[in-house]
Coordinates of C-alpha atoms in Angstrom, one line a residue:
Chain A
X1 CA 92.4 -139.1 -89.8
X2 CA 93.4 -135.7 -90.9
X3 CA 96.0 -135.4 -88.3
X4 CA 98.3 -138.1 -88.9
X5 CA 97.8 -137.6 -93.0
X6 CA 98.6 -133.7 -92.3
X7 CA 101.8 -134.5 -90.3
X8 CA 102.6 -137.0 -92.6
X9 CA 102.6 -134.1 -94.7
X10 CA 104.5 -131.1 -93.3
X11 CA 106.9 -134.1 -92.9
X12 CA 107.6 -134.5 -96.4
X13 CA 107.3 -131.0 -97.6
X14 CA 110.2 -130.4 -94.4
X15 CA 112.7 -132.7 -96.1
X16 CA 112.2 -130.9 -99.4
X17 CA 112.7 -127.8 -97.3
X18 CA 115.9 -129.5 -96.2
X19 CA 117.2 -131.2 -99.2
X20 CA 116.9 -127.6 -100.9
X21 CA 118.7 -125.3 -98.4
X22 CA 121.6 -127.8 -99.2
X23 CA 122.0 -127.6 -103.4
X24 CA 121.6 -123.2 -101.9
X25 CA 124.5 -123.8 -99.8
X26 CA 126.3 -126.0 -101.7
X27 CA 125.4 -123.3 -104.6
X28 CA 127.1 -121.2 -102.7
X29 CA 130.7 -123.0 -102.1
X30 CA 130.5 -122.9 -106.2
X31 CA 130.7 -119.5 -106.5
X32 CA 132.8 -119.3 -104.1
X33 CA 135.1 -121.3 -105.4
X34 CA 134.6 -119.3 -109.8
X35 CA 135.5 -115.8 -107.7
X36 CA 138.2 -117.5 -105.5
X37 CA 137.1 -116.4 -102.5
X38 CA 138.2 -119.9 -101.1
X39 CA 141.1 -120.6 -98.0
X40 CA 142.6 -122.5 -100.1
X41 CA 146.6 -121.4 -99.0
X42 CA 148.9 -120.1 -102.2
X43 CA 152.7 -120.8 -102.1
X44 CA 155.7 -117.9 -101.3
X45 CA 158.2 -118.5 -103.2
X46 CA 161.4 -117.3 -101.8
X47 CA 164.5 -117.1 -103.4
X48 CA 165.9 -118.7 -99.6
X49 CA 163.4 -122.5 -99.9
X50 CA 165.8 -123.3 -102.7
X51 CA 168.9 -123.1 -100.0
X52 CA 166.7 -125.1 -97.5
X53 CA 168.5 -124.0 -94.6
X54 CA 168.0 -124.8 -91.3
X55 CA 165.2 -122.6 -88.7
X56 CA 168.7 -121.0 -86.3
X57 CA 169.7 -120.2 -90.2
X58 CA 167.1 -117.7 -90.7
X59 CA 167.3 -116.4 -87.0
X60 CA 165.2 -118.6 -85.2
X61 CA 165.6 -120.1 -81.9
X62 CA 168.5 -123.1 -82.6
X63 CA 166.7 -125.6 -80.3
X64 CA 164.4 -125.6 -83.8
X65 CA 166.3 -127.5 -85.4
X66 CA 166.0 -130.3 -83.1
X67 CA 161.7 -130.7 -83.9
X68 CA 160.9 -133.2 -86.7
X69 CA 157.8 -130.8 -88.2
X70 CA 158.5 -127.7 -87.6
X71 CA 155.3 -124.8 -88.7
X72 CA 156.8 -120.9 -88.5
X73 CA 153.7 -119.1 -88.4
X74 CA 154.4 -114.9 -89.5
X75 CA 151.7 -113.6 -88.1
X76 CA 151.5 -109.0 -88.2
X77 CA 150.4 -106.4 -85.6
X78 CA 147.8 -105.6 -89.2
X79 CA 145.8 -108.0 -90.7
X80 CA 142.2 -109.0 -89.5
X81 CA 142.9 -112.6 -90.7
X82 CA 145.6 -112.5 -88.4
X83 CA 143.9 -112.1 -85.7
X84 CA 141.4 -115.1 -86.5
X85 CA 144.7 -117.1 -86.1
X86 CA 145.8 -116.0 -83.2
X87 CA 142.4 -116.2 -81.6
X88 CA 142.1 -119.3 -82.6
X89 CA 144.8 -121.1 -81.5
X90 CA 142.5 -120.4 -77.6
X91 CA 145.1 -118.7 -75.5
X92 CA 148.0 -122.0 -76.4
X93 CA 150.5 -121.8 -79.1
X94 CA 151.1 -126.1 -80.0
X95 CA 154.1 -128.0 -80.5
X96 CA 154.2 -128.1 -83.3
X97 CA 154.0 -124.1 -83.8
X98 CA 156.7 -121.4 -83.4
X99 CA 154.1 -118.7 -84.2
X100 CA 156.3 -115.0 -85.2
X101 CA 154.2 -111.9 -84.7
X102 CA 155.5 -109.0 -87.2
X103 CA 155.1 -104.9 -85.7
X104 CA 156.3 -101.8 -85.3
X105 CA 156.9 -101.6 -81.9
X106 CA 157.6 -104.6 -79.0
X107 CA 154.1 -102.7 -77.2
X108 CA 152.5 -102.8 -80.4
X109 CA 153.4 -106.6 -79.9
X110 CA 152.6 -107.3 -77.1
X111 CA 149.3 -105.6 -76.9
X112 CA 148.7 -107.6 -80.1
X113 CA 148.8 -110.9 -77.6
X114 CA 147.1 -109.9 -75.1
X115 CA 144.1 -108.2 -77.6
X116 CA 144.2 -112.6 -78.8
X117 CA 145.1 -113.8 -75.8
X118 CA 148.0 -115.8 -76.4
X119 CA 150.8 -116.8 -74.0
X120 CA 154.1 -116.5 -74.7
X121 CA 155.1 -120.1 -74.5
X122 CA 157.2 -121.1 -78.7
X123 CA 156.5 -116.6 -79.6
X124 CA 158.3 -115.0 -80.7
X125 CA 158.4 -111.5 -80.8
X126 CA 159.9 -109.0 -83.9
X127 CA 160.1 -105.1 -85.7
X128 CA 157.8 -106.1 -88.7
X129 CA 161.8 -104.1 -90.5
X130 CA 164.0 -106.1 -89.1
X131 CA 163.3 -109.6 -88.2
X132 CA 163.4 -113.2 -89.6
X133 CA 160.4 -112.6 -92.2
X134 CA 162.2 -108.9 -93.5
X135 CA 165.3 -110.8 -93.8
X136 CA 163.6 -113.5 -95.6
X137 CA 162.1 -111.2 -97.8
X138 CA 158.8 -112.5 -96.3
X139 CA 156.0 -109.7 -96.9
X140 CA 152.9 -111.3 -96.9
X141 CA 151.3 -112.5 -93.7
X142 CA 149.2 -114.8 -92.8
X143 CA 151.5 -116.7 -94.0
X144 CA 153.4 -120.1 -92.9
X145 CA 157.0 -121.3 -93.5
X146 CA 157.4 -125.9 -92.8
X147 CA 160.7 -126.8 -92.1
X148 CA 160.7 -130.7 -91.9
X149 CA 163.6 -132.8 -90.7
X150 CA 165.2 -129.4 -89.9
X151 CA 164.9 -128.2 -93.1
X152 CA 162.6 -125.8 -94.6
X153 CA 160.2 -127.2 -97.2
X154 CA 157.7 -125.7 -98.3
X155 CA 156.2 -121.0 -97.8
X156 CA 152.1 -120.9 -97.9
X157 CA 150.2 -118.2 -97.1
X158 CA 148.1 -118.7 -94.4
X159 CA 144.5 -118.2 -95.6
X160 CA 142.6 -120.1 -92.4
X161 CA 142.8 -121.2 -88.6
X162 CA 142.2 -124.4 -90.5
X163 CA 144.9 -124.7 -92.7
X164 CA 146.8 -123.8 -90.3
X165 CA 145.6 -127.3 -88.5
X166 CA 145.8 -129.8 -92.0
X167 CA 149.3 -128.6 -91.7
X168 CA 150.1 -128.9 -87.5
X169 CA 149.0 -132.5 -88.7
X170 CA 150.0 -133.3 -92.2
X171 CA 153.5 -136.0 -92.5
X172 CA 156.5 -135.0 -92.6
X173 CA 158.1 -134.1 -96.0
X174 CA 161.5 -134.7 -97.7
X175 CA 163.6 -132.0 -97.8
X176 CA 163.4 -129.6 -101.4
X177 CA 164.5 -129.1 -104.2
X178 CA 165.2 -125.4 -105.9
X179 CA 163.1 -122.6 -106.6
X180 CA 163.4 -119.2 -108.6
X181 CA 161.6 -115.2 -107.9
X182 CA 161.2 -113.9 -104.5
X183 CA 158.6 -112.5 -104.1
X184 CA 158.7 -107.7 -104.5
X185 CA 155.4 -105.9 -102.8
X186 CA 154.1 -105.8 -99.9
X187 CA 151.1 -107.8 -99.5
X188 CA 148.4 -109.1 -97.2
X189 CA 146.0 -112.4 -97.8
X190 CA 143.6 -111.1 -97.3
Chain B
X1 CA 108.2 -158.7 -92.6
X2 CA 110.4 -159.8 -95.2
X3 CA 107.9 -157.1 -96.8
X4 CA 107.5 -155.2 -94.8
X5 CA 112.2 -154.4 -94.5
X6 CA 111.4 -154.8 -98.5
X7 CA 108.5 -152.0 -98.2
X8 CA 109.8 -149.2 -96.3
X9 CA 113.4 -149.9 -97.5
X10 CA 111.9 -148.7 -101.9
X11 CA 109.9 -146.3 -99.5
X12 CA 112.6 -144.0 -97.2
X13 CA 114.6 -144.8 -101.1
X14 CA 112.0 -142.9 -103.0
X15 CA 111.0 -140.5 -100.3
X16 CA 114.9 -139.3 -101.1
X17 CA 114.2 -140.1 -105.0
X18 CA 111.5 -137.6 -104.9
X19 CA 112.2 -135.2 -102.5
X20 CA 115.6 -134.2 -104.1
X21 CA 113.7 -133.8 -107.5
X22 CA 112.2 -131.6 -105.9
X23 CA 114.4 -129.9 -104.9
X24 CA 117.1 -129.6 -107.1
X25 CA 115.5 -130.0 -109.7
X26 CA 118.3 -128.7 -112.1
X27 CA 120.1 -131.9 -112.9
X28 CA 116.8 -134.2 -113.1
X29 CA 115.5 -131.9 -116.1
X30 CA 119.1 -131.8 -118.0
X31 CA 118.9 -135.1 -117.8
X32 CA 115.3 -135.0 -119.0
X33 CA 116.1 -131.8 -121.4
X34 CA 119.0 -134.4 -122.9
X35 CA 116.8 -137.3 -123.9
X36 CA 114.2 -135.9 -126.3
X37 CA 111.6 -136.5 -124.0
X38 CA 108.3 -134.7 -125.3
X39 CA 107.3 -132.1 -123.1
X40 CA 108.3 -129.7 -121.2
X41 CA 111.7 -130.5 -119.4
X42 CA 110.5 -128.9 -115.6
X43 CA 107.2 -130.1 -116.3
X44 CA 108.1 -133.5 -116.2
X45 CA 110.7 -133.2 -112.9
X46 CA 108.1 -131.8 -110.8
X47 CA 105.7 -134.7 -112.1
X48 CA 107.8 -137.1 -112.0
X49 CA 109.2 -136.2 -108.4
X50 CA 105.7 -136.0 -106.5
X51 CA 105.6 -139.1 -108.3
X52 CA 108.3 -141.1 -106.4
X53 CA 107.2 -139.1 -103.3
X54 CA 103.7 -140.7 -104.4
X55 CA 105.1 -144.2 -104.7
X56 CA 106.4 -143.8 -101.0
X57 CA 103.1 -142.9 -99.7
X58 CA 102.4 -145.6 -101.5
X59 CA 104.4 -148.1 -100.4
X60 CA 103.7 -147.1 -96.9
X61 CA 100.3 -146.7 -96.1
X62 CA 98.7 -148.6 -98.9
X63 CA 101.7 -152.0 -99.6
X64 CA 99.3 -154.9 -100.9
X65 CA 97.0 -152.9 -103.3
X66 CA 97.3 -153.5 -106.6
X67 CA 97.7 -149.7 -107.4
X68 CA 100.4 -149.4 -105.8
X69 CA 102.2 -152.6 -106.7
X70 CA 101.1 -151.1 -110.6
X71 CA 102.9 -147.0 -110.0
X72 CA 106.3 -148.9 -108.6
X73 CA 106.4 -151.3 -111.5
X74 CA 105.5 -148.4 -113.5
X75 CA 108.1 -146.2 -111.7
X76 CA 110.3 -149.0 -112.7
X77 CA 109.0 -149.7 -115.7
X78 CA 109.7 -145.6 -117.2
X79 CA 113.3 -145.4 -115.3
X80 CA 114.3 -149.2 -117.5
X81 CA 113.4 -147.0 -120.7
X82 CA 115.4 -144.3 -120.0
X83 CA 118.4 -145.9 -119.8
X84 CA 117.2 -148.3 -122.6
X85 CA 117.2 -145.0 -124.8
X86 CA 120.1 -143.4 -123.0
X87 CA 122.3 -146.1 -124.1
X88 CA 120.5 -146.7 -128.1
X89 CA 120.7 -143.3 -128.2
X90 CA 124.3 -142.8 -126.9
X91 CA 123.5 -140.2 -124.8
X92 CA 126.1 -139.1 -122.0
X93 CA 124.4 -138.4 -119.6
X94 CA 124.0 -138.3 -115.6
X95 CA 120.3 -140.4 -114.6
X96 CA 120.3 -137.7 -110.9
X97 CA 117.9 -140.5 -109.7
X98 CA 119.3 -139.3 -106.8
X99 CA 119.8 -136.1 -106.2
X100 CA 123.5 -134.0 -107.7
X101 CA 125.1 -135.6 -104.7
X102 CA 124.0 -139.7 -105.4
X103 CA 124.2 -139.8 -109.6
X104 CA 125.7 -142.3 -112.0
X105 CA 125.5 -142.6 -115.2
X106 CA 122.2 -143.0 -117.1
X107 CA 122.4 -146.6 -118.5
X108 CA 122.1 -150.5 -117.5
X109 CA 121.8 -150.3 -114.1
X110 CA 118.6 -149.2 -114.9
X111 CA 117.5 -151.5 -116.6
X112 CA 120.1 -153.9 -113.9
X113 CA 117.4 -152.1 -111.4
X114 CA 114.4 -153.7 -113.2
X115 CA 114.1 -157.5 -111.1
X116 CA 114.7 -154.4 -107.8
X117 CA 111.8 -152.7 -108.6
X118 CA 109.5 -156.1 -109.8
X119 CA 110.3 -157.3 -106.5
X120 CA 109.3 -154.0 -104.6
X121 CA 106.1 -154.1 -106.9
X122 CA 105.7 -158.1 -106.1
X123 CA 106.2 -158.0 -102.4
X124 CA 102.9 -156.6 -101.6
X125 CA 101.0 -158.4 -103.6
X126 CA 103.1 -161.7 -102.2
X127 CA 102.1 -161.3 -98.7
X128 CA 99.3 -159.8 -97.7
X129 CA 99.8 -158.8 -94.2
X130 CA 100.1 -155.0 -92.6
X131 CA 102.3 -155.0 -90.5
X132 CA 101.7 -151.7 -88.4
X133 CA 97.9 -152.0 -89.7
X134 CA 96.8 -149.0 -87.8
X135 CA 100.8 -147.1 -87.4
X136 CA 101.0 -146.6 -91.2
X137 CA 101.0 -142.9 -92.0
X138 CA 103.9 -142.9 -88.5
X139 CA 105.5 -144.8 -90.1
X140 CA 105.7 -142.5 -93.6
X141 CA 106.5 -139.7 -91.2
X142 CA 108.9 -141.6 -89.2
X143 CA 110.8 -142.3 -92.7
X144 CA 110.5 -138.4 -93.9
X145 CA 112.7 -137.9 -90.3
X146 CA 115.1 -140.5 -91.2
X147 CA 115.9 -138.9 -94.6
X148 CA 115.5 -135.7 -93.3
X149 CA 118.7 -136.4 -90.5
X150 CA 120.5 -138.1 -92.7
X151 CA 120.5 -133.9 -95.2
X152 CA 120.9 -133.0 -92.6
X153 CA 124.5 -134.5 -92.1
X154 CA 124.5 -133.0 -95.1
X155 CA 123.8 -129.9 -94.8
X156 CA 126.0 -129.2 -91.2
X157 CA 129.6 -130.0 -93.5
X158 CA 128.0 -128.1 -95.6
X159 CA 126.9 -124.7 -93.6
X160 CA 131.1 -125.3 -91.9
X161 CA 132.0 -124.8 -94.6
X162 CA 129.8 -121.6 -95.2
X163 CA 130.9 -120.0 -92.1
X164 CA 134.5 -121.1 -91.8
X165 CA 135.0 -119.1 -95.4
X166 CA 132.5 -116.5 -95.2
X167 CA 135.5 -115.7 -91.9
X168 CA 137.9 -116.0 -94.2
X169 CA 136.8 -113.0 -96.3
X170 CA 135.1 -111.4 -93.9
X171 CA 138.3 -111.8 -92.2
X172 CA 137.1 -111.4 -88.7

């Protein structure tokens, strides 16, 4: 009789412990939210957004203009979060994604791609001082440009791989209205 | 059999409610404090959690006992009184009935739930048969496991969220 009672008591105690663990993790999440340490993407204000240009107009390959929805991820060889996102692609860039690797030299970018194990399909390498990003005054990495129906509709930071997955599965948006001030200081999102 | 189902379902809810109050006591303490009840909210909150767990154990182990019916009725009555107090004193507070995740405004809902409590208390009085008489403690363990599994589902998504955010902050 004692053993079943003991087992029942222990079972109830472990329910309390598991629920206390749930409470602790909820508390951690609230602390992160309070400190702003969550992975919500922040919009980036680019002058180019006003014109809603096509991918080819900003220097991307012309065949991307035909894409219903295109997400262009800008990753820097100097950024740890970029490396994490690169690895999170598991070797292949999805169909609706185009990756632009920013580095000091082509060799550095190639080495970076080998390190994260990413295939070259749908990947573009460019010099950080003379590429699509610098011409757009885009100096936040990692970041994304979203083109819907051939027009630029959004620019935002890219804090994590799951935010990239969210972007890739989001519905196609209509073309944007005007925007204002452009980025000044180079910075990394993380 | 109907009585067994009613009692098992009520016991499941009471295990979750009681364990939540002991594991995450802040909300129920706030509710008790807001109602202005005599005594320490910390002690009352803990006592309520223990009472709910005790009621769950009684419902499973000795469902036909008048003590079980009395405890269940007392709990239901206490919640109904709390709801009535909240309404008459115009206190707007969450009931914290089932932990922070499943909570509603304290008030008319507790009064409307009183017939359910009476039905649970009466199920044992009306039906004196005790199915699975030799396995009642095992049934309590099964209910505890079911509540754990439910809490485990909540925990899985929270841990995943925590790991993602931690990796994002860590840049690794």
